[in-house]
mmCIF file of C-alpha atoms and ligand atoms in Angstrom:
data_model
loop_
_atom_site.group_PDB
_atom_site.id
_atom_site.type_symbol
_atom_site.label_atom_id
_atom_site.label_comp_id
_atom_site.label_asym_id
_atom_site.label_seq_id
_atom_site.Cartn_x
_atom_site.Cartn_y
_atom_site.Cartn_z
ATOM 1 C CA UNK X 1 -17.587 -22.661 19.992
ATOM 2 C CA UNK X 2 -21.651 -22.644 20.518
ATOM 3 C CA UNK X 3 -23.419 -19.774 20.171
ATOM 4 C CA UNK X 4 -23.851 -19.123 23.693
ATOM 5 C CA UNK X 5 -20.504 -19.083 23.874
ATOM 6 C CA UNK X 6 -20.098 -16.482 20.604
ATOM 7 C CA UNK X 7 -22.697 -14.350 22.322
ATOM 8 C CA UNK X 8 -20.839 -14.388 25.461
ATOM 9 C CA UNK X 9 -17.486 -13.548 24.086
ATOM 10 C CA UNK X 10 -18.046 -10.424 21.766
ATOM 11 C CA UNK X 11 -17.786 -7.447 23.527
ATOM 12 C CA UNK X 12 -17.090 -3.620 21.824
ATOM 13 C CA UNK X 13 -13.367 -3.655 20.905
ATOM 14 C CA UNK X 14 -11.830 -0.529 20.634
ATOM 15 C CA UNK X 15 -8.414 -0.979 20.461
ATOM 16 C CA UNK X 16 -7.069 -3.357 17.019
ATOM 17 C CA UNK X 17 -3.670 -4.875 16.328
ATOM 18 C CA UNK X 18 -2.230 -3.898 12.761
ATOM 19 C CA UNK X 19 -2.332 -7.858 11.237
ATOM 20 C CA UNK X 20 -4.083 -7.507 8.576
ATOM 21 C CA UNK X 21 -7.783 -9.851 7.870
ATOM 22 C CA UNK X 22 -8.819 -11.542 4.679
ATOM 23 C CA UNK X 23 -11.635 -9.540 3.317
ATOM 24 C CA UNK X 24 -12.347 -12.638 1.905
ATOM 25 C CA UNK X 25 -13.180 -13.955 5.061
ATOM 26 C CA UNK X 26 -15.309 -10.926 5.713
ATOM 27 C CA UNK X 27 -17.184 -11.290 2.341
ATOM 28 C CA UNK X 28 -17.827 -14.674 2.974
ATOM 29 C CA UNK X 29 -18.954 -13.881 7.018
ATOM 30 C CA UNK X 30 -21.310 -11.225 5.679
ATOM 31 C CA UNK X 31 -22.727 -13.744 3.002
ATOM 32 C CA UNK X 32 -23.414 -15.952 5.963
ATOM 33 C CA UNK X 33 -25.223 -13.063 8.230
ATOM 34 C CA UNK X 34 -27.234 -11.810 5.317
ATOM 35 C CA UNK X 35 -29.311 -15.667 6.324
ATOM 36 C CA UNK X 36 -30.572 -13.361 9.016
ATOM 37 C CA UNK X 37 -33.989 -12.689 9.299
ATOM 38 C CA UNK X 38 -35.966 -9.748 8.027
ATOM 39 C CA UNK X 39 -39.614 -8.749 7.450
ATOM 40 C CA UNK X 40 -40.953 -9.929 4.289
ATOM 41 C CA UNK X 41 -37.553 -11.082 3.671
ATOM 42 C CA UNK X 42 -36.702 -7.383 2.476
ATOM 43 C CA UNK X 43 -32.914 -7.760 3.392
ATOM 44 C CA UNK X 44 -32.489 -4.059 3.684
ATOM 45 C CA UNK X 45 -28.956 -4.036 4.621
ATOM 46 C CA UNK X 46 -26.624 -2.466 1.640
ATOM 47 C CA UNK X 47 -23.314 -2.774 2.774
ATOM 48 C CA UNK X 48 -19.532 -1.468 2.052
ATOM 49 C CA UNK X 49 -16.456 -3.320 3.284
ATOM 50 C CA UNK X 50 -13.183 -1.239 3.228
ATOM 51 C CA UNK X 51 -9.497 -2.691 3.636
ATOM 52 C CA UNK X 52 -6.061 -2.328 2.355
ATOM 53 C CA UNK X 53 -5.435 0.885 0.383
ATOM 54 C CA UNK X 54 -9.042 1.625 0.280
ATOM 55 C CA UNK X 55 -9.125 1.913 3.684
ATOM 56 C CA UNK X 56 -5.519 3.384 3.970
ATOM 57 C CA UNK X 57 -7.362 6.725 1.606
ATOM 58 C CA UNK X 58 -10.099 6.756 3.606
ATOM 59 C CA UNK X 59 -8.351 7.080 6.997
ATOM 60 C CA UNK X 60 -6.394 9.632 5.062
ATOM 61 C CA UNK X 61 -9.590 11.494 4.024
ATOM 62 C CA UNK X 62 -10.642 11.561 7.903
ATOM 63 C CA UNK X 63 -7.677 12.506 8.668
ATOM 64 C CA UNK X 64 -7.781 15.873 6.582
ATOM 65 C CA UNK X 65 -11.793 15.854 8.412
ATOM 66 C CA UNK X 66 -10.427 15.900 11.659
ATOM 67 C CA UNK X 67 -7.349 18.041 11.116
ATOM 68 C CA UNK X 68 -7.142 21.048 13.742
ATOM 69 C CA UNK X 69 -9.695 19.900 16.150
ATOM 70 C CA UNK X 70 -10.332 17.265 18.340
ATOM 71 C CA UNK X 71 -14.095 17.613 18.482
ATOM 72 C CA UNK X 72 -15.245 16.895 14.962
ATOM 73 C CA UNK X 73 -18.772 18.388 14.379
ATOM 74 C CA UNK X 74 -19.100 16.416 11.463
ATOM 75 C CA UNK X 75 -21.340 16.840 8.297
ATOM 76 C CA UNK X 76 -24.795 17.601 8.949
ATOM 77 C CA UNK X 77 -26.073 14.026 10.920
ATOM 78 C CA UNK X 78 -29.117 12.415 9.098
ATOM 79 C CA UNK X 79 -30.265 10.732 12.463
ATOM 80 C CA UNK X 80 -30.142 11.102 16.306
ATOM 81 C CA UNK X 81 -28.254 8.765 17.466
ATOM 82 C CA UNK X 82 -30.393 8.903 21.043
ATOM 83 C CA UNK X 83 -33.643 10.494 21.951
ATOM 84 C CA UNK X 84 -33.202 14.080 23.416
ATOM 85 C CA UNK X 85 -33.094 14.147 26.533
ATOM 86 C CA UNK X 86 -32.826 10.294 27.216
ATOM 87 C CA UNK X 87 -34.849 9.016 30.030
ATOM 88 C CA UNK X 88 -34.543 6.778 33.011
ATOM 89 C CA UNK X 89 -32.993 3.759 33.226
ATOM 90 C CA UNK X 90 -31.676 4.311 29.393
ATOM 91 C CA UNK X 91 -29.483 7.685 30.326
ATOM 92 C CA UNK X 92 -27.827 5.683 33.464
ATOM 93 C CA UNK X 93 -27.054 3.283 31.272
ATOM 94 C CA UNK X 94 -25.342 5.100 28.671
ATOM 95 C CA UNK X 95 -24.176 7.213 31.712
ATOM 96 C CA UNK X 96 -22.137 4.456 32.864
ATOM 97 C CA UNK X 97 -20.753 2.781 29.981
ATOM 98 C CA UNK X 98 -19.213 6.124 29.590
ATOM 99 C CA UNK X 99 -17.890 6.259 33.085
ATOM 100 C CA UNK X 100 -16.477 2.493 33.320
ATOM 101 C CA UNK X 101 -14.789 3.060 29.717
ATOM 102 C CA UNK X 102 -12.890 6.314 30.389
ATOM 103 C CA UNK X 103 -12.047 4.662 33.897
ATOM 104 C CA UNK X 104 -9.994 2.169 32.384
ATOM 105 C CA UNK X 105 -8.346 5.247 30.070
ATOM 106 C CA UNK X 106 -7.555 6.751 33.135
ATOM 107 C CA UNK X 107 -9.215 9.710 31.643
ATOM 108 C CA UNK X 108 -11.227 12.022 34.342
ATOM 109 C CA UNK X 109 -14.651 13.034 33.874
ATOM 110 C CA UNK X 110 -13.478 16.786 33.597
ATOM 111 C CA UNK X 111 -11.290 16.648 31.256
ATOM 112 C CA UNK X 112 -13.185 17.198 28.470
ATOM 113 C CA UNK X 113 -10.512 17.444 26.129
ATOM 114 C CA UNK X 114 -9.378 13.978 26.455
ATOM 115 C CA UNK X 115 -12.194 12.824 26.051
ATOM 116 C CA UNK X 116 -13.265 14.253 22.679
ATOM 117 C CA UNK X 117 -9.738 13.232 21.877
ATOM 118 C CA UNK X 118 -10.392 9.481 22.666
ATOM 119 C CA UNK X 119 -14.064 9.782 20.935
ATOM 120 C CA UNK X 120 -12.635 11.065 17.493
ATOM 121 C CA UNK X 121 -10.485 7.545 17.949
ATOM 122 C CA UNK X 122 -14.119 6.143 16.247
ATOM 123 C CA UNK X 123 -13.010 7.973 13.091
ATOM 124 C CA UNK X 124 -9.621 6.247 12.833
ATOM 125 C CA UNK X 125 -11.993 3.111 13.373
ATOM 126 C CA UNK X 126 -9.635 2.256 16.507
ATOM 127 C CA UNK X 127 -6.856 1.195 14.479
ATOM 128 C CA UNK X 128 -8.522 -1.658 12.806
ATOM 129 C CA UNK X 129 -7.417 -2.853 9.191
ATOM 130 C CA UNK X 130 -10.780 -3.510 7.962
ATOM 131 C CA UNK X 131 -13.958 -1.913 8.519
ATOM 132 C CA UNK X 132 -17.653 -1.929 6.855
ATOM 133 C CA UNK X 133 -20.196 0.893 6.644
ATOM 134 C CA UNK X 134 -24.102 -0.414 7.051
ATOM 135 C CA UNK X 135 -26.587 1.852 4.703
ATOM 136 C CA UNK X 136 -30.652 1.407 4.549
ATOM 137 C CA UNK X 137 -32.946 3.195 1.897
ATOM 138 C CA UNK X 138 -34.641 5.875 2.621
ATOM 139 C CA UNK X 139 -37.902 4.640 2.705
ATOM 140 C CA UNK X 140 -37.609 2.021 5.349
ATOM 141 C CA UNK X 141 -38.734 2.367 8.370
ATOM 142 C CA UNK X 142 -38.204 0.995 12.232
ATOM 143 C CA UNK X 143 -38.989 -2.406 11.056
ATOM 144 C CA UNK X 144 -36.924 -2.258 8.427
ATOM 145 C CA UNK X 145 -33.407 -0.411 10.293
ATOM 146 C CA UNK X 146 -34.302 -3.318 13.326
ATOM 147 C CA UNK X 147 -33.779 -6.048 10.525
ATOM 148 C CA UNK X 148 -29.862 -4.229 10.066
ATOM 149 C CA UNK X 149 -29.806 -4.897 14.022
ATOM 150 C CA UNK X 150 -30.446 -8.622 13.346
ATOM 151 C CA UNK X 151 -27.710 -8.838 10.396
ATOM 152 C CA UNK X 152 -25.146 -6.661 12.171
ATOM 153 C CA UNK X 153 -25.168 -9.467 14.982
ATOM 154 C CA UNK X 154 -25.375 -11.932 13.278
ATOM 155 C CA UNK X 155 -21.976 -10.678 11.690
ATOM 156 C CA UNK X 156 -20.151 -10.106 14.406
ATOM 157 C CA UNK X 157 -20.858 -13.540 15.819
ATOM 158 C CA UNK X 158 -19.309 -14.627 12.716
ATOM 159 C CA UNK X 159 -16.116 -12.733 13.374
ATOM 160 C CA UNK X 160 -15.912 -14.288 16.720
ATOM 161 C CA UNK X 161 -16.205 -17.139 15.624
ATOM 162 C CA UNK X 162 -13.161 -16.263 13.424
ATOM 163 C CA UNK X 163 -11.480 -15.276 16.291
ATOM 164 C CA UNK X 164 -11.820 -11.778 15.221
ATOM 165 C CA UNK X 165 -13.404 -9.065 16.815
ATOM 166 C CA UNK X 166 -15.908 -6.076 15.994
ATOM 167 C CA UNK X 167 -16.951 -2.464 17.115
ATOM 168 C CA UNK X 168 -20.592 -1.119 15.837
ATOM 169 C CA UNK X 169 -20.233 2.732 15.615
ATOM 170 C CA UNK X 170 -23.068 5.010 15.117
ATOM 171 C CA UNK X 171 -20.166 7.542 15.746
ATOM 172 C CA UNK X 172 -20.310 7.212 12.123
ATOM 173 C CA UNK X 173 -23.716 9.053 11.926
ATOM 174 C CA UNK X 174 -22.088 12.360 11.953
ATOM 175 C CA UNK X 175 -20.443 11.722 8.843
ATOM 176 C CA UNK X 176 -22.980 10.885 6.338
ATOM 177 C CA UNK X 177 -21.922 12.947 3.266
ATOM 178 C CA UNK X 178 -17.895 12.047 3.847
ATOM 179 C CA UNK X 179 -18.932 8.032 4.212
ATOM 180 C CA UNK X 180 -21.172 8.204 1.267
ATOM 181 C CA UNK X 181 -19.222 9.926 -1.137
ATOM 182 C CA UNK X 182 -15.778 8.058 -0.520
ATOM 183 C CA UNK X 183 -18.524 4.790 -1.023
ATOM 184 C CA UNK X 184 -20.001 6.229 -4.201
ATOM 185 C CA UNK X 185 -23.630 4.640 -2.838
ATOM 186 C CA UNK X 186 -26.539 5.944 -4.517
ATOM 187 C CA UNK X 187 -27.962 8.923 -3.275
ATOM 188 C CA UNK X 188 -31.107 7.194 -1.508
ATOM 189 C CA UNK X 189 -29.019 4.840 0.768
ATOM 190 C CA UNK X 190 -28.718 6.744 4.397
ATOM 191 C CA UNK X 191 -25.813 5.857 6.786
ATOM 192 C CA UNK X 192 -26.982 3.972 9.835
ATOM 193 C CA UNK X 193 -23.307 3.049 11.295
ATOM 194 C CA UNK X 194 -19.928 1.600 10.297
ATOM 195 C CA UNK X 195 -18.110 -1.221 12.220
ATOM 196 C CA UNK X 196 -14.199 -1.675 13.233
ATOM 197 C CA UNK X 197 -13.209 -5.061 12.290
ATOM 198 C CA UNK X 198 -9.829 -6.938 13.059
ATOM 199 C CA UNK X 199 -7.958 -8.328 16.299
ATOM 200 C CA UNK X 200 -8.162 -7.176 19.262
ATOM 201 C CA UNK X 201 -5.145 -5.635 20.897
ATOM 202 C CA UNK X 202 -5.316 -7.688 24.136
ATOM 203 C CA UNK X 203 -2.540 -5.207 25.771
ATOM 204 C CA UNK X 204 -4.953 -2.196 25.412
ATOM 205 C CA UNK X 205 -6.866 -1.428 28.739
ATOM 206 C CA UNK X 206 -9.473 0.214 27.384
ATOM 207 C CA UNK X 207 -10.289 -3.701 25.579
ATOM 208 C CA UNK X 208 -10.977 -4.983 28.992
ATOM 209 C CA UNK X 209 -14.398 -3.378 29.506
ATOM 210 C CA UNK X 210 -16.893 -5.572 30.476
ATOM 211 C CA UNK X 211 -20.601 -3.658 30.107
ATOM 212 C CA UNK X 212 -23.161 -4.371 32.681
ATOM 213 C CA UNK X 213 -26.885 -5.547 31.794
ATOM 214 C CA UNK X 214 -29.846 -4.430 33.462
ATOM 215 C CA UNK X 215 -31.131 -7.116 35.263
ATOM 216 C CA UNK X 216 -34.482 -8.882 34.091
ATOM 217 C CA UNK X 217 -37.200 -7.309 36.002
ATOM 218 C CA UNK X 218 -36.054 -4.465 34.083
ATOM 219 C CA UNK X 219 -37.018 -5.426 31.051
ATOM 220 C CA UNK X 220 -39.092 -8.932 30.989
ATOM 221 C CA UNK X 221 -42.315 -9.341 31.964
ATOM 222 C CA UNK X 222 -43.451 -13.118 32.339
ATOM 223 C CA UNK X 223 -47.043 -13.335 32.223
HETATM 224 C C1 FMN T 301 -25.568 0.047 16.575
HETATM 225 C C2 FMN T 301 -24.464 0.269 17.563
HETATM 226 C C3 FMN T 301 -23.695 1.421 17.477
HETATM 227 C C4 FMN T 301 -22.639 1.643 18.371
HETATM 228 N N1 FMN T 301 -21.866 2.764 18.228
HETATM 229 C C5 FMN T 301 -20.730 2.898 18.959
HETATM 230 C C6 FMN T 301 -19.813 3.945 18.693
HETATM 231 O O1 FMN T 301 -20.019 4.797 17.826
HETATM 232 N N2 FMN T 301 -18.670 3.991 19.408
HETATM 233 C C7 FMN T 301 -18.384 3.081 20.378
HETATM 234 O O2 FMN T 301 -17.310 3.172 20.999
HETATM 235 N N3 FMN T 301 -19.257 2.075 20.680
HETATM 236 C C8 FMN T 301 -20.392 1.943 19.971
HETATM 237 N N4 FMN T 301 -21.253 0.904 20.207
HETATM 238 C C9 FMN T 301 -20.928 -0.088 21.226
HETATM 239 C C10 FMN T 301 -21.823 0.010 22.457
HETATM 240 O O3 FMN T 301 -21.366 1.037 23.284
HETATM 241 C C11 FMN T 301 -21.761 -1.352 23.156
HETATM 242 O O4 FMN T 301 -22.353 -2.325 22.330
HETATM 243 C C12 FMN T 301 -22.465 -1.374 24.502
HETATM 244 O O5 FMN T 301 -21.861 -0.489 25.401
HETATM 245 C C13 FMN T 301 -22.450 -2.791 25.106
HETATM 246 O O6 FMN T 301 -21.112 -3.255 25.219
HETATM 247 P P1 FMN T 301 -20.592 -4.556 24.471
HETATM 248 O O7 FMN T 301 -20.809 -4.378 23.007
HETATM 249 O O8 FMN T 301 -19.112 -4.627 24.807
HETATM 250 O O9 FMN T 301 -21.349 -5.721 25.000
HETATM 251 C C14 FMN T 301 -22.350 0.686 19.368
HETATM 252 C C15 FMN T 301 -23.148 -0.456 19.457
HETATM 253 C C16 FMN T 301 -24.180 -0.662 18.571
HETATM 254 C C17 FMN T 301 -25.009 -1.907 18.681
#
């Protein structure tokens, strides 16, 4: 496999098989991504993998989080995940993605409460037996959380490569106190998302969504 090919074949997986993956492998995969680039070679990325029983509390933990409603508000989220009121063409984008994904649920637009249902799935990170959680200090700032960008992808390239597959989740950005705590990370590292990490369950419709891109005039200018 090239790496056109291992950009061409990840996709958001949000449906996992149960086999289990050698955090191994994931230790050394993120060993390999952390070659990615970053201004002034800062390497801001401070990372926490979770598998096996560590996982199994964790889901437990969420579990208790989520208990009695579908629509978990969370702890009090450190970032917005999108600008308020998110413009043109970005809001038709997310718009759709939205639209295509619950499609393939079979889940209508109105029904609100199977939706929120579906979304808290991010919490039980889709079924997947391992997972990490991607922190930044503090102090940096959008050069520094765009270098995370840069390692997360290179990462999850890696996994394909390993025939496994990935989900970023800045659902995770609602939980910032829960994730931090159960990590024990030092008070000045701030949650930017976690990641679902195993196989993909290739019987799962919701696993056969294939996002659009805006077309190039969108978004290059060649001079
Ligand atoms: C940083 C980041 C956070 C994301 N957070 C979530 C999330 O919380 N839940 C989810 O289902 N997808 C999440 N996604 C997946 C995006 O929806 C997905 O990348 C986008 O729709 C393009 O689809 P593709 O990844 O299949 O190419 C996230 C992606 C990135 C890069």
């Amino acid at each position: 496999m090239n790496i056109t090919q291992a950009i061409q074949a990840r996709t958001s997986t949000r449906a996992f098989t149960d086999e289990p993956v050698d955090p191994q492998a994931i230790v050394r995969a993120l060993q390999v991504a952390a070659r990615a680039p970053s201004g002034g070679n800062l390497q801001p990325w401070r990372i926490c993998l979770l598998t096996g029983e560590r996982l199994a509390e964790f889901r437990a933990l969420m579990e208790t989080r989520l208990a009695g409603t579908p629509h978990p508000d969370g702890d009090a989220a450190e970032y917005r995940v999108y600008p308020p009121g998110l413009k043109e063409p970005y809001r038709t984008s997310r718009f759709r993605v939205g639209e295509q994904m619950y499609a393939l649920l079979g889940i209508e637009r109105e029904d609100k409460a199977k939706r929120l249902e579906w979304f808290a799935n991010n919490y039980r990170f889709f079924g997947a037996p391992a997972a990490i959680f991607c922190f930044v200090d503090r102090v940096m700032g959008p050069p520094q959380w765009s270098d995370l960008g840069m390692f997360l992808q290179t990462f999850m390239l890696l996994m394909v490569e390993q025939g496994l597959a990935t989900c970023a989740q800045e659902a995770w950005a609602a939980y910032p106190r829960t994730v931090g705590e159960f990590c024990k990370v030092p008070d000045e590292w701030m949650l930017f998302c976690g990641m679902a990490i195993g196989h993909a369950d290739p019987e799962h419709p919701v696993n056969r969504l294939l996002t659009e891109r805006e077309p190039p005039e969108v978004w290059l200018n060649v001079l």
